Amino acid sequence: MAQKSTLTKRKKTGYALGIFTESLVYNMFYTYYLTFLNEIVGIQPKYSSIIIFVSIAWDAITDPMIGSYTDRAGVDKRKVMKVSLLPLALTFTVAWTTVGAGFNSQFLKILVYTLISMALWVFYTMYTIPYYAVVAELTEDYDERTQIRSLSSLLNAGAVGLGNILPALVPTVAILLTEKYESNAYAVIAAIISIMAVALGFVCCKSLKGVYEPKKATDSLESQTGLKDTFKAFGQIIKLKPAKYFFLFVFFFLAMSSMIQSNLTYMVIDCIGMDYDTGIVFVILSMVISMAIVVPLVEKTAEKKDRRFAVILFLSIALVGEIALKIIGLDAQVGGFKIMSIISPAVLGLGVGTFWTLFYSMGYDLVELDEFKTGKRRESIITALPQLIQKFGSAFGILAVGQLLSFYGYDSSADPAGSESLIQVVTDPKIVNGMENISTIIPAAFLALSIISAILYPMTRERVNLLMTELNKKRKGEEYTTEGLEKLL
């Protein structure tokens, strides 16, 4: 049973810094990998998006195994995180090399980068599942969970910035390298990001010393020992009444955000009409500033009302913004300045900041609901299941981008691969309009479905507090009631 958090402010900050390890890798991959495979490796968009989909889908399959393992009595989540750091750094760097770019066969290129990406995401999951799950073991307080995740989300704004701005320096790094190695400029940036990720990952693990202890075996704690038990646990969690709405909320939001994020390069160059070097800096800074502004607002709203209300409110504002972007057009100017380089990413930052501030703390509530029904605490499995849904949503969004780019007629595979300068301006209005749709109205439809799912999600503050009252009675062997919990049970 989780106890009241003994994390000091310093310890909380140390833990929150661990978001850099996850977010630096995540953001460089989701923003640039599709473009890297298309433009540098020379893979057709419809195939490069499949590489990403398959690798992330594979990772989603490993989520339950890793989640089940880290939920076992005696397993130290900190050690699992530490073990993952160096392999994560290595595979992430290799994924950005041009090791397969010289192959003439599209099949060989697809095979090589699929296998590398699959390995990368397994080590990523080994870090992220225990990282997020551990909060549910540190505290059961509704607002404290929000505060811990909010601090992490606020620092995440900086991680998002670094994960997106550093790769924007690829053309500059390419100039500094010899002609033979200039196409590996992405790998240089990936190595820099990997060093930062490893260092801050160790800081996070150290901060948990003395405040986190591995579970000990008890009569009420049953460890999953195999895939059969794991998927049985998944089935039990999915049957929780609020779970299906929560998972739909997660899936549709990640499909929306990954579509926009993986299309950023094309949005800057072809839709907004800016030089890549300048435009991407405007875009990323605007998104990061938007996130930094919205996170404390979301936290205060969640504390005053509840998390569900805050999600619905801020994502609805983002939805209106996405629709307005399409109506106005991404090429809009004011006094010659391309204003959408500021406004468009700010709308995305509003949505992303809201989601990552509240997503995990909303999921933590399912831990106590599951315990109330089954008598078991399964923090890692309940963290792994939304991550599985999250990754399928993200993979679906990127897959959709690749297929839509091909549908609209875009194909860079005929260009010679290996130079970062090969991202050319598209002049075909059909393709440009399609790229604009991928960054505005199509993801807006997914965002609308995510908001509807959040509206149907019944875990309000009032119901969670009532649940905790009755759960504590049940833990003590006292008489308890399910009255008032009908919408949860």
CSV table of C-alpha atoms in Angstrom, one decimal:
chain,number,residue,atom,x,y,z
A,1,MET,CA,0.0,0.0,0.0
A,2,ALA,CA,1.3,3.4,-0.9
A,3,GLN,CA,2.2,5.8,1.9
A,4,LYS,CA,2.1,9.6,2.1
A,5,SER,CA,5.0,11.0,0.1
A,6,THR,CA,8.1,11.8,2.0
A,7,LEU,CA,9.6,13.6,-1.0
A,8,THR,CA,11.2,16.9,-0.1
A,9,LYS,CA,11.1,19.8,-2.6
A,10,ARG,CA,14.7,18.9,-3.6
A,11,LYS,CA,13.8,15.2,-4.1
A,12,LYS,CA,10.7,16.1,-6.1
A,13,THR,CA,12.9,18.3,-8.4
A,14,GLY,CA,15.4,15.5,-8.8
A,15,TYR,CA,12.6,13.1,-9.7
A,16,ALA,CA,11.1,15.6,-12.1
A,17,LEU,CA,14.4,16.1,-13.9
A,18,GLY,CA,14.0,12.5,-15.0
A,19,ILE,CA,11.5,13.7,-17.5
A,20,PHE,CA,14.4,14.9,-19.7
A,21,THR,CA,15.6,11.3,-20.2
A,22,GLU,CA,12.2,10.3,-21.6
A,23,SER,CA,11.2,13.6,-23.3
A,24,LEU,CA,14.5,14.3,-25.2
A,25,VAL,CA,14.4,11.0,-26.9
A,26,TYR,CA,10.7,11.1,-27.5
A,27,ASN,CA,10.6,14.5,-29.0
A,28,MET,CA,13.5,14.2,-31.4
A,29,PHE,CA,12.1,10.9,-32.6
A,30,TYR,CA,8.5,12.0,-33.1
A,31,THR,CA,9.4,15.3,-34.7
A,32,TYR,CA,12.3,14.4,-37.0
A,33,TYR,CA,12.5,10.6,-37.5
A,34,LEU,CA,9.9,10.5,-40.3
A,35,THR,CA,11.7,13.4,-42.0
A,36,PHE,CA,15.1,11.7,-41.4
A,37,LEU,CA,14.0,8.4,-43.0
A,38,ASN,CA,12.3,10.3,-45.9
A,39,GLU,CA,15.0,12.8,-46.7
A,40,ILE,CA,18.3,11.4,-45.5
A,41,VAL,CA,17.9,7.6,-45.7
A,42,GLY,CA,15.7,7.9,-48.9
A,43,ILE,CA,12.8,5.8,-47.9
A,44,GLN,CA,9.3,6.5,-49.4
A,45,PRO,CA,7.0,8.2,-46.9
A,46,LYS,CA,4.4,5.4,-47.0
A,47,TYR,CA,7.2,2.9,-45.9
A,48,SER,CA,9.0,5.1,-43.4
A,49,SER,CA,5.8,5.7,-41.5
A,50,ILE,CA,5.3,1.9,-41.4
A,51,ILE,CA,8.8,1.5,-39.9
A,52,ILE,CA,7.8,3.9,-37.1
A,53,PHE,CA,4.4,2.2,-36.7
A,54,VAL,CA,5.9,-1.3,-36.4
A,55,SER,CA,8.7,-0.3,-34.0
A,56,ILE,CA,6.3,1.5,-31.7
A,57,ALA,CA,3.7,-1.2,-32.0
A,58,TRP,CA,6.4,-3.7,-31.0
A,59,ASP,CA,7.2,-1.5,-28.0
A,60,ALA,CA,3.6,-1.5,-27.1
A,61,ILE,CA,3.6,-5.3,-27.0
A,62,THR,CA,6.6,-5.2,-24.6
A,63,ASP,CA,4.9,-2.7,-22.3
A,64,PRO,CA,2.8,-5.3,-20.4
A,65,MET,CA,5.8,-7.6,-19.9
A,66,ILE,CA,8.0,-4.8,-18.5
A,67,GLY,CA,5.1,-3.4,-16.4
A,68,SER,CA,4.3,-6.9,-15.0
A,69,TYR,CA,7.9,-7.5,-14.1
A,70,THR,CA,8.4,-4.1,-12.3
A,71,ASP,CA,5.2,-4.7,-10.3
A,72,ARG,CA,6.6,-7.9,-8.8
A,73,ALA,CA,7.6,-8.0,-5.1
A,74,GLY,CA,11.3,-7.3,-4.6
A,75,VAL,CA,11.9,-5.7,-8.0
A,76,ASP,CA,13.6,-2.3,-7.6
A,77,LYS,CA,12.2,0.2,-10.1
A,78,ARG,CA,15.2,2.4,-9.7
A,79,LYS,CA,17.6,-0.4,-10.8
A,80,VAL,CA,15.4,-1.2,-13.9
A,81,MET,CA,15.7,2.5,-14.8
A,82,LYS,CA,19.4,2.6,-14.3
A,83,VAL,CA,20.0,-0.6,-16.4
A,84,SER,CA,18.1,0.9,-19.3
A,85,LEU,CA,20.0,4.2,-19.6
A,86,LEU,CA,23.2,3.2,-21.4
A,87,PRO,CA,21.5,0.8,-24.0
A,88,LEU,CA,18.9,3.5,-24.6
A,89,ALA,CA,21.7,6.1,-25.4
A,90,LEU,CA,23.5,3.7,-27.7
A,91,THR,CA,20.5,2.5,-29.7
A,92,PHE,CA,19.1,6.1,-30.0
A,93,THR,CA,22.4,7.3,-31.5
A,94,VAL,CA,22.7,4.4,-33.9
A,95,ALA,CA,19.1,5.0,-35.0
A,96,TRP,CA,20.1,8.4,-36.5
A,97,THR,CA,23.2,7.1,-38.4
A,98,THR,CA,23.1,6.6,-42.2
A,99,VAL,CA,24.2,2.9,-41.7
A,100,GLY,CA,21.5,1.8,-44.2
A,101,ALA,CA,21.2,4.8,-46.4
A,102,GLY,CA,23.6,3.4,-49.1
A,103,PHE,CA,21.4,0.4,-49.8
A,104,ASN,CA,19.7,0.4,-53.2
A,105,SER,CA,16.9,-1.8,-51.9
A,106,GLN,CA,14.0,-0.1,-50.1
A,107,PHE,CA,13.4,-3.5,-48.3
A,108,LEU,CA,16.9,-3.6,-46.8
A,109,LYS,CA,16.6,0.0,-45.6
A,110,ILE,CA,13.2,-0.7,-44.1
A,111,LEU,CA,14.5,-3.9,-42.4
A,112,VAL,CA,17.6,-2.2,-40.9
A,113,TYR,CA,15.8,0.8,-39.4
A,114,THR,CA,12.9,-1.2,-38.2
A,115,LEU,CA,15.2,-3.5,-36.1
A,116,ILE,CA,17.2,-0.6,-34.7
A,117,SER,CA,14.0,1.3,-33.8
A,118,MET,CA,12.5,-1.8,-32.2
A,119,ALA,CA,15.5,-2.1,-29.9
A,120,LEU,CA,15.4,1.6,-29.1
A,121,TRP,CA,11.8,1.6,-27.9
A,122,VAL,CA,12.3,-1.5,-25.6
A,123,PHE,CA,15.0,0.3,-23.6
A,124,TYR,CA,12.9,3.5,-23.7
A,125,THR,CA,10.0,1.6,-22.1
A,126,MET,CA,12.3,0.0,-19.5
A,127,TYR,CA,13.0,3.5,-18.2
A,128,THR,CA,9.6,5.2,-18.6
A,129,ILE,CA,7.2,2.7,-17.1
A,130,PRO,CA,9.0,2.6,-13.7
A,131,TYR,CA,9.6,6.3,-13.9
A,132,TYR,CA,6.0,7.2,-14.2
A,133,ALA,CA,4.6,4.3,-12.1
A,134,VAL,CA,6.7,5.1,-9.0
A,135,VAL,CA,4.6,8.2,-8.2
A,136,ALA,CA,1.6,6.1,-7.4
A,137,GLU,CA,3.7,4.3,-4.8
A,138,LEU,CA,5.0,7.5,-3.2
A,139,THR,CA,1.6,9.2,-2.5
A,140,GLU,CA,-2.1,8.7,-2.7
A,141,ASP,CA,-3.0,12.3,-2.2
A,142,TYR,CA,-5.1,13.6,-5.1
A,143,ASP,CA,-3.5,17.1,-5.3
A,144,GLU,CA,0.1,16.0,-4.4
A,145,ARG,CA,0.0,13.6,-7.4
A,146,THR,CA,-1.0,16.5,-9.6
A,147,GLN,CA,1.7,18.7,-8.1
A,148,ILE,CA,4.5,16.2,-8.7
A,149,ARG,CA,3.3,15.6,-12.3
A,150,SER,CA,2.9,19.4,-12.9
A,151,LEU,CA,6.5,20.0,-11.8
A,152,SER,CA,7.6,17.3,-14.1
A,153,SER,CA,5.4,18.7,-16.9
A,154,LEU,CA,6.8,22.2,-16.4
A,155,LEU,CA,10.4,20.9,-16.8
A,156,ASN,CA,9.1,18.9,-19.8
A,157,ALA,CA,8.6,22.2,-21.6
A,158,GLY,CA,12.4,22.7,-21.5
A,159,ALA,CA,13.0,19.1,-22.5
A,160,VAL,CA,10.6,19.5,-25.5
A,161,GLY,CA,12.5,22.6,-26.5
A,162,LEU,CA,15.9,20.9,-26.4
A,163,GLY,CA,14.5,17.8,-28.1
A,164,ASN,CA,13.3,19.9,-31.0
A,165,ILE,CA,15.7,22.8,-31.2
A,166,LEU,CA,19.0,20.8,-31.0
A,167,PRO,CA,18.1,18.7,-34.1
A,168,ALA,CA,17.3,22.0,-35.9
A,169,LEU,CA,21.0,22.6,-35.7
A,170,VAL,CA,21.7,19.6,-38.0
A,171,PRO,CA,22.5,21.8,-41.1
A,172,THR,CA,25.1,23.7,-39.0
A,173,VAL,CA,26.6,20.5,-37.7
A,174,ALA,CA,26.8,19.0,-41.2
A,175,ILE,CA,28.9,22.0,-42.3
A,176,LEU,CA,31.4,21.3,-39.5
A,177,LEU,CA,31.7,17.7,-40.5
A,178,THR,CA,33.8,16.5,-43.5
A,179,GLU,CA,31.9,15.8,-46.7
A,180,LYS,CA,32.1,12.0,-46.0
A,181,TYR,CA,30.3,12.3,-42.7
A,182,GLU,CA,28.0,15.2,-43.1
A,183,SER,CA,25.0,13.0,-43.5
A,184,ASN,CA,25.5,11.7,-39.9
A,185,ALA,CA,24.9,15.2,-38.4
A,186,TYR,CA,21.7,13.8,-37.0
A,187,ALA,CA,23.7,11.1,-35.2
A,188,VAL,CA,25.9,13.8,-33.6
A,189,ILE,CA,22.9,15.6,-32.2
A,190,ALA,CA,21.5,12.3,-31.0
A,191,ALA,CA,24.7,11.5,-29.2
A,192,ILE,CA,24.6,14.9,-27.4
A,193,ILE,CA,21.0,14.3,-26.4
A,194,SER,CA,21.9,10.8,-25.2
A,195,ILE,CA,24.6,12.1,-22.9
A,196,MET,CA,22.1,14.5,-21.4
A,197,ALA,CA,19.5,11.8,-21.1
A,198,VAL,CA,21.8,9.4,-19.2
A,199,ALA,CA,23.1,12.1,-16.8
A,200,LEU,CA,19.6,13.3,-15.8
A,201,GLY,CA,18.3,9.8,-15.6
A,202,PHE,CA,20.9,9.0,-13.0
A,203,VAL,CA,20.0,12.2,-11.1
A,204,CYS,CA,16.4,11.0,-11.1
A,205,CYS,CA,17.3,7.6,-9.7
A,206,LYS,CA,19.5,9.1,-7.0
A,207,SER,CA,16.6,11.4,-5.9
A,208,LEU,CA,14.4,8.4,-5.2
A,209,LYS,CA,16.9,6.9,-2.7
A,210,GLY,CA,15.4,6.9,0.8
A,211,VAL,CA,11.8,7.7,-0.4
A,212,TYR,CA,11.1,4.7,-2.5
A,213,GLU,CA,11.3,1.1,-1.4
A,214,PRO,CA,10.6,-2.0,-3.6
A,215,LYS,CA,7.4,-3.8,-2.7
A,216,LYS,CA,7.6,-6.6,-0.3
A,217,ALA,CA,5.6,-9.8,-0.7
A,218,THR,CA,2.3,-9.8,1.3
A,219,ASP,CA,-0.8,-11.9,1.2
A,220,SER,CA,-2.7,-9.2,-0.7
A,221,LEU,CA,0.1,-8.7,-3.2
A,222,GLU,CA,0.1,-11.2,-6.1
A,223,SER,CA,2.8,-10.9,-8.6
A,224,GLN,CA,2.2,-11.6,-12.3
A,225,THR,CA,4.6,-14.4,-13.4
A,226,GLY,CA,3.9,-14.7,-17.1
A,227,LEU,CA,2.2,-13.2,-20.1
A,228,LYS,CA,-1.0,-15.1,-19.4
A,229,ASP,CA,-1.2,-13.5,-15.9
A,230,THR,CA,-0.3,-10.1,-17.3
A,231,PHE,CA,-3.0,-10.1,-20.0
A,232,LYS,CA,-5.5,-11.4,-17.4
A,233,ALA,CA,-4.6,-8.4,-15.3
A,234,PHE,CA,-5.0,-6.2,-18.4
A,235,GLY,CA,-8.4,-7.6,-18.9
A,236,GLN,CA,-9.4,-6.9,-15.4
A,237,ILE,CA,-8.2,-3.3,-15.7
A,238,ILE,CA,-9.9,-2.7,-19.0
A,239,LYS,CA,-13.2,-3.9,-17.4
A,240,LEU,CA,-13.0,-1.0,-14.9
A,241,LYS,CA,-15.8,1.3,-16.0
A,242,PRO,CA,-13.8,4.5,-16.3
A,243,ALA,CA,-10.9,2.8,-18.1
A,244,LYS,CA,-12.3,2.6,-21.6
A,245,TYR,CA,-13.0,6.3,-21.7
A,246,PHE,CA,-9.6,7.1,-20.3
A,247,PHE,CA,-7.9,4.9,-23.0
A,248,LEU,CA,-9.9,6.5,-25.8
A,249,PHE,CA,-9.0,9.9,-24.5
A,250,VAL,CA,-5.3,8.9,-24.6
A,251,PHE,CA,-5.4,7.3,-28.0
A,252,PHE,CA,-7.1,10.1,-29.8
A,253,PHE,CA,-5.0,12.8,-28.2
A,254,LEU,CA,-1.7,11.1,-29.1
A,255,ALA,CA,-2.9,10.4,-32.6
A,256,MET,CA,-3.6,14.2,-32.9
A,257,SER,CA,-0.3,15.5,-31.4
A,258,SER,CA,1.9,13.0,-33.2
A,259,MET,CA,0.4,13.9,-36.6
A,260,ILE,CA,1.2,17.6,-36.1
A,261,GLN,CA,4.6,17.0,-34.5
A,262,SER,CA,5.9,14.6,-37.2
A,263,ASN,CA,4.7,17.1,-39.9
A,264,LEU,CA,6.4,20.1,-38.3
A,265,THR,CA,9.3,20.2,-40.8
A,266,TYR,CA,7.0,20.2,-43.8
A,267,MET,CA,4.6,22.7,-42.1
A,268,VAL,CA,7.5,25.2,-41.6
A,269,ILE,CA,8.9,24.9,-45.1
A,270,ASP,CA,5.9,24.3,-47.3
A,271,CYS,CA,2.8,25.5,-45.4
A,272,ILE,CA,4.1,28.5,-43.5
A,273,GLY,CA,6.7,29.3,-46.1
A,274,MET,CA,9.8,30.0,-44.0
A,275,ASP,CA,13.4,28.9,-44.3
A,276,TYR,CA,13.9,25.8,-42.2
A,277,ASP,CA,16.7,27.1,-39.9
A,278,THR,CA,14.7,30.2,-38.9
A,279,GLY,CA,11.2,28.8,-39.0
A,280,ILE,CA,11.8,25.7,-36.8
A,281,VAL,CA,13.3,27.9,-34.1
A,282,PHE,CA,10.3,30.2,-34.0
A,283,VAL,CA,8.0,27.1,-34.0
A,284,ILE,CA,9.7,25.3,-31.2
A,285,LEU,CA,10.2,28.4,-29.0
A,286,SER,CA,6.5,29.2,-29.4
A,287,MET,CA,5.5,25.7,-28.5
A,288,VAL,CA,7.8,25.6,-25.4
A,289,ILE,CA,6.7,29.0,-24.1
A,290,SER,CA,3.0,28.0,-24.6
A,291,MET,CA,3.6,24.8,-22.6
A,292,ALA,CA,5.4,26.7,-19.8
A,293,ILE,CA,2.5,29.2,-19.5
A,294,VAL,CA,-0.3,26.6,-19.6
A,295,VAL,CA,1.1,24.1,-17.2
A,296,PRO,CA,0.7,26.2,-14.0
A,297,LEU,CA,-2.7,27.3,-15.2
A,298,VAL,CA,-3.8,23.7,-15.7
A,299,GLU,CA,-2.5,22.8,-12.3
A,300,LYS,CA,-4.4,25.6,-10.6
A,301,THR,CA,-7.6,24.7,-12.4
A,302,ALA,CA,-7.2,21.1,-11.5
A,303,GLU,CA,-6.7,21.9,-7.9
A,304,LYS,CA,-9.6,24.3,-7.8
A,305,LYS,CA,-12.0,22.0,-9.7
A,306,ASP,CA,-10.6,18.7,-10.7
A,307,ARG,CA,-8.4,17.1,-13.4
A,308,ARG,CA,-11.2,16.1,-15.7
A,309,PHE,CA,-12.6,19.6,-15.8
A,310,ALA,CA,-9.2,21.1,-16.6
A,311,VAL,CA,-8.6,18.7,-19.4
A,312,ILE,CA,-12.0,19.4,-21.0
A,313,LEU,CA,-11.6,23.2,-20.7
A,314,PHE,CA,-8.0,23.6,-22.1
A,315,LEU,CA,-8.3,21.0,-24.8
A,316,SER,CA,-11.5,22.6,-26.0
A,317,ILE,CA,-9.6,25.9,-26.4
A,318,ALA,CA,-7.0,24.0,-28.4
A,319,LEU,CA,-9.7,22.4,-30.6
A,320,VAL,CA,-11.1,25.9,-31.5
A,321,GLY,CA,-7.6,27.0,-32.2
A,322,GLU,CA,-6.9,24.1,-34.6
A,323,ILE,CA,-10.0,24.8,-36.6
A,324,ALA,CA,-9.2,28.5,-36.7
A,325,LEU,CA,-5.8,27.7,-38.1
A,326,LYS,CA,-7.3,25.9,-41.1
A,327,ILE,CA,-9.8,28.7,-41.7
A,328,ILE,CA,-7.2,31.4,-41.6
A,329,GLY,CA,-4.5,29.4,-43.4
A,330,LEU,CA,-1.0,28.6,-42.3
A,331,ASP,CA,0.5,31.0,-44.8
A,332,ALA,CA,-1.1,34.0,-43.1
A,333,GLN,CA,1.1,37.1,-42.7
A,334,VAL,CA,0.9,40.3,-40.7
A,335,GLY,CA,3.2,43.1,-42.0
A,336,GLY,CA,5.2,40.5,-43.9
A,337,PHE,CA,5.8,38.3,-40.8
A,338,LYS,CA,4.6,34.7,-41.0
A,339,ILE,CA,2.5,34.8,-37.8
A,340,MET,CA,1.6,31.1,-38.0
A,341,SER,CA,5.1,30.2,-37.0
A,342,ILE,CA,4.1,31.5,-33.6
A,343,ILE,CA,0.3,30.9,-33.4
A,344,SER,CA,0.2,27.3,-34.8
A,345,PRO,CA,2.8,25.8,-32.4
A,346,ALA,CA,1.3,27.8,-29.5
A,347,VAL,CA,-2.0,26.0,-30.0
A,348,LEU,CA,-0.2,22.6,-30.1
A,349,GLY,CA,1.7,23.6,-26.9
A,350,LEU,CA,-1.6,24.4,-25.2
A,351,GLY,CA,-2.8,20.9,-25.9
A,352,VAL,CA,0.4,19.1,-25.2
A,353,GLY,CA,1.0,21.0,-21.9
A,354,THR,CA,-2.4,20.2,-20.7
A,355,PHE,CA,-2.2,16.5,-21.6
A,356,TRP,CA,1.2,15.7,-20.1
A,357,THR,CA,0.4,17.6,-16.9
A,358,LEU,CA,-2.7,15.5,-16.2
A,359,PHE,CA,-2.4,12.3,-18.1
A,360,TYR,CA,-0.5,10.2,-15.7
A,361,SER,CA,-2.1,11.6,-12.5
A,362,MET,CA,-5.5,10.7,-14.1
A,363,GLY,CA,-4.3,7.2,-14.6
A,364,TYR,CA,-3.0,6.9,-11.1
A,365,ASP,CA,-6.7,7.1,-9.9
A,366,LEU,CA,-7.3,3.7,-11.6
A,367,VAL,CA,-4.7,2.1,-9.2
A,368,GLU,CA,-7.0,2.7,-6.2
A,369,LEU,CA,-10.1,1.7,-8.2
A,370,ASP,CA,-8.4,-1.5,-9.2
A,371,GLU,CA,-7.3,-2.2,-5.6
A,372,PHE,CA,-10.9,-1.5,-4.4
A,373,LYS,CA,-12.3,-4.2,-6.7
A,374,THR,CA,-9.5,-6.8,-6.7
A,375,GLY,CA,-7.4,-6.1,-3.5
A,376,LYS,CA,-4.2,-5.8,-5.6
A,377,ARG,CA,-2.0,-2.8,-6.3
A,378,ARG,CA,-0.6,-2.9,-9.8
A,379,GLU,CA,1.0,0.5,-10.4
A,380,SER,CA,3.3,-0.5,-13.2
A,381,ILE,CA,0.7,-2.5,-15.1
A,382,ILE,CA,-1.7,0.4,-14.9
A,383,THR,CA,1.0,2.7,-16.1
A,384,ALA,CA,2.0,0.2,-18.9
A,385,LEU,CA,-1.5,-0.1,-20.2
A,386,PRO,CA,-2.1,3.6,-20.9
A,387,GLN,CA,1.4,3.7,-22.4
A,388,LEU,CA,0.5,0.9,-24.7
A,389,ILE,CA,-2.6,2.8,-25.8
A,390,GLN,CA,-0.5,6.0,-26.0
A,391,LYS,CA,2.1,4.4,-28.3
A,392,PHE,CA,-0.5,2.9,-30.5
A,393,GLY,CA,-2.1,6.3,-30.8
A,394,SER,CA,1.2,8.0,-31.6
A,395,ALA,CA,2.2,5.3,-34.0
A,396,PHE,CA,-1.2,5.5,-35.7
A,397,GLY,CA,-0.8,9.3,-36.0
A,398,ILE,CA,2.6,9.0,-37.7
A,399,LEU,CA,1.4,6.2,-39.9
A,400,ALA,CA,-1.4,8.4,-41.0
A,401,VAL,CA,1.0,11.2,-41.9
A,402,GLY,CA,3.1,9.0,-44.0
A,403,GLN,CA,0.1,7.5,-45.8
A,404,LEU,CA,-1.5,11.0,-46.3
A,405,LEU,CA,1.8,12.5,-47.7
A,406,SER,CA,1.8,9.7,-50.2
A,407,PHE,CA,-1.9,10.1,-50.9
A,408,TYR,CA,-1.4,13.8,-51.6
A,409,GLY,CA,1.5,13.0,-54.0
A,410,TYR,CA,4.6,13.7,-51.9
A,411,ASP,CA,7.6,11.4,-52.5
A,412,SER,CA,11.3,12.3,-51.9
A,413,SER,CA,12.7,8.8,-52.4
A,414,ALA,CA,13.9,9.6,-55.9
A,415,ASP,CA,16.2,12.3,-54.6
A,416,PRO,CA,19.8,11.3,-53.8
A,417,ALA,CA,20.0,10.6,-50.1
A,418,GLY,CA,22.6,11.7,-47.6
A,419,SER,CA,22.4,15.5,-47.4
A,420,GLU,CA,20.4,17.6,-44.9
A,421,SER,CA,20.0,20.3,-47.5
A,422,LEU,CA,17.7,18.1,-49.6
A,423,ILE,CA,14.5,19.1,-48.0
A,424,GLN,CA,13.1,21.1,-50.9
A,425,VAL,CA,10.2,23.5,-51.1
A,426,VAL,CA,7.1,21.9,-52.5
A,427,THR,CA,5.3,23.9,-55.1
A,428,ASP,CA,2.4,21.6,-55.9
A,429,PRO,CA,-0.7,23.2,-54.3
A,430,LYS,CA,-2.4,19.9,-53.8
A,431,ILE,CA,0.5,18.6,-51.7
A,432,VAL,CA,0.8,21.9,-49.8
A,433,ASN,CA,-2.9,21.8,-49.0
A,434,GLY,CA,-2.6,18.2,-47.9
A,435,MET,CA,0.3,19.1,-45.6
A,436,GLU,CA,-1.8,21.9,-44.1
A,437,ASN,CA,-4.7,19.5,-43.5
A,438,ILE,CA,-2.3,17.2,-41.7
A,439,SER,CA,-1.3,20.0,-39.3
A,440,THR,CA,-4.8,21.4,-38.7
A,441,ILE,CA,-8.3,20.0,-39.6
A,442,ILE,CA,-7.5,16.3,-39.6
A,443,PRO,CA,-5.8,16.2,-36.1
A,444,ALA,CA,-8.6,18.5,-34.9
A,445,ALA,CA,-11.1,15.7,-35.6
A,446,PHE,CA,-9.0,13.4,-33.4
A,447,LEU,CA,-8.8,16.1,-30.7
A,448,ALA,CA,-12.6,16.4,-30.7
A,449,LEU,CA,-12.9,12.6,-30.1
A,450,SER,CA,-10.4,12.9,-27.3
A,451,ILE,CA,-12.5,15.6,-25.6
A,452,ILE,CA,-15.7,13.6,-25.9
A,453,SER,CA,-13.9,10.7,-24.2
A,454,ALA,CA,-12.8,12.9,-21.4
A,455,ILE,CA,-16.3,14.2,-20.9
A,456,LEU,CA,-17.5,10.6,-20.5
A,457,TYR,CA,-14.6,9.8,-18.1
A,458,PRO,CA,-16.3,9.6,-14.6
A,459,MET,CA,-13.3,10.0,-12.3
A,460,THR,CA,-14.1,13.4,-10.7
A,461,ARG,CA,-12.4,14.7,-7.6
A,462,GLU,CA,-15.6,14.1,-5.6
A,463,ARG,CA,-15.8,10.5,-6.6
A,464,VAL,CA,-12.1,9.8,-6.2
A,465,ASN,CA,-12.2,11.2,-2.6
A,466,LEU,CA,-15.2,9.0,-1.8
A,467,LEU,CA,-13.4,6.0,-3.3
A,468,MET,CA,-10.4,6.7,-1.1
A,469,THR,CA,-12.6,6.9,2.0
A,470,GLU,CA,-14.2,3.6,1.4
A,471,LEU,CA,-10.9,2.0,0.2
A,472,ASN,CA,-9.2,2.9,3.5
A,473,LYS,CA,-12.1,1.3,5.4
A,474,LYS,CA,-11.8,-1.8,3.4
A,475,ARG,CA,-8.0,-1.9,4.0
A,476,LYS,CA,-8.7,-1.8,7.8
A,477,GLY,CA,-11.3,-4.5,7.6
A,478,GLU,CA,-14.1,-2.1,8.5
A,479,GLU,CA,-17.5,-2.1,7.0
A,480,TYR,CA,-17.6,-0.1,3.8
A,481,THR,CA,-20.2,0.8,1.1
A,482,THR,CA,-20.2,1.3,-2.7
A,483,GLU,CA,-23.0,3.9,-2.5
A,484,GLY,CA,-22.1,6.9,-4.6
A,485,LEU,CA,-19.5,4.9,-6.6
A,486,GLU,CA,-21.9,3.4,-9.1
A,487,LYS,CA,-20.4,5.4,-12.0
A,488,LEU,CA,-17.0,4.0,-11.2
A,489,LEU,CA,-18.0,0.4,-10.4
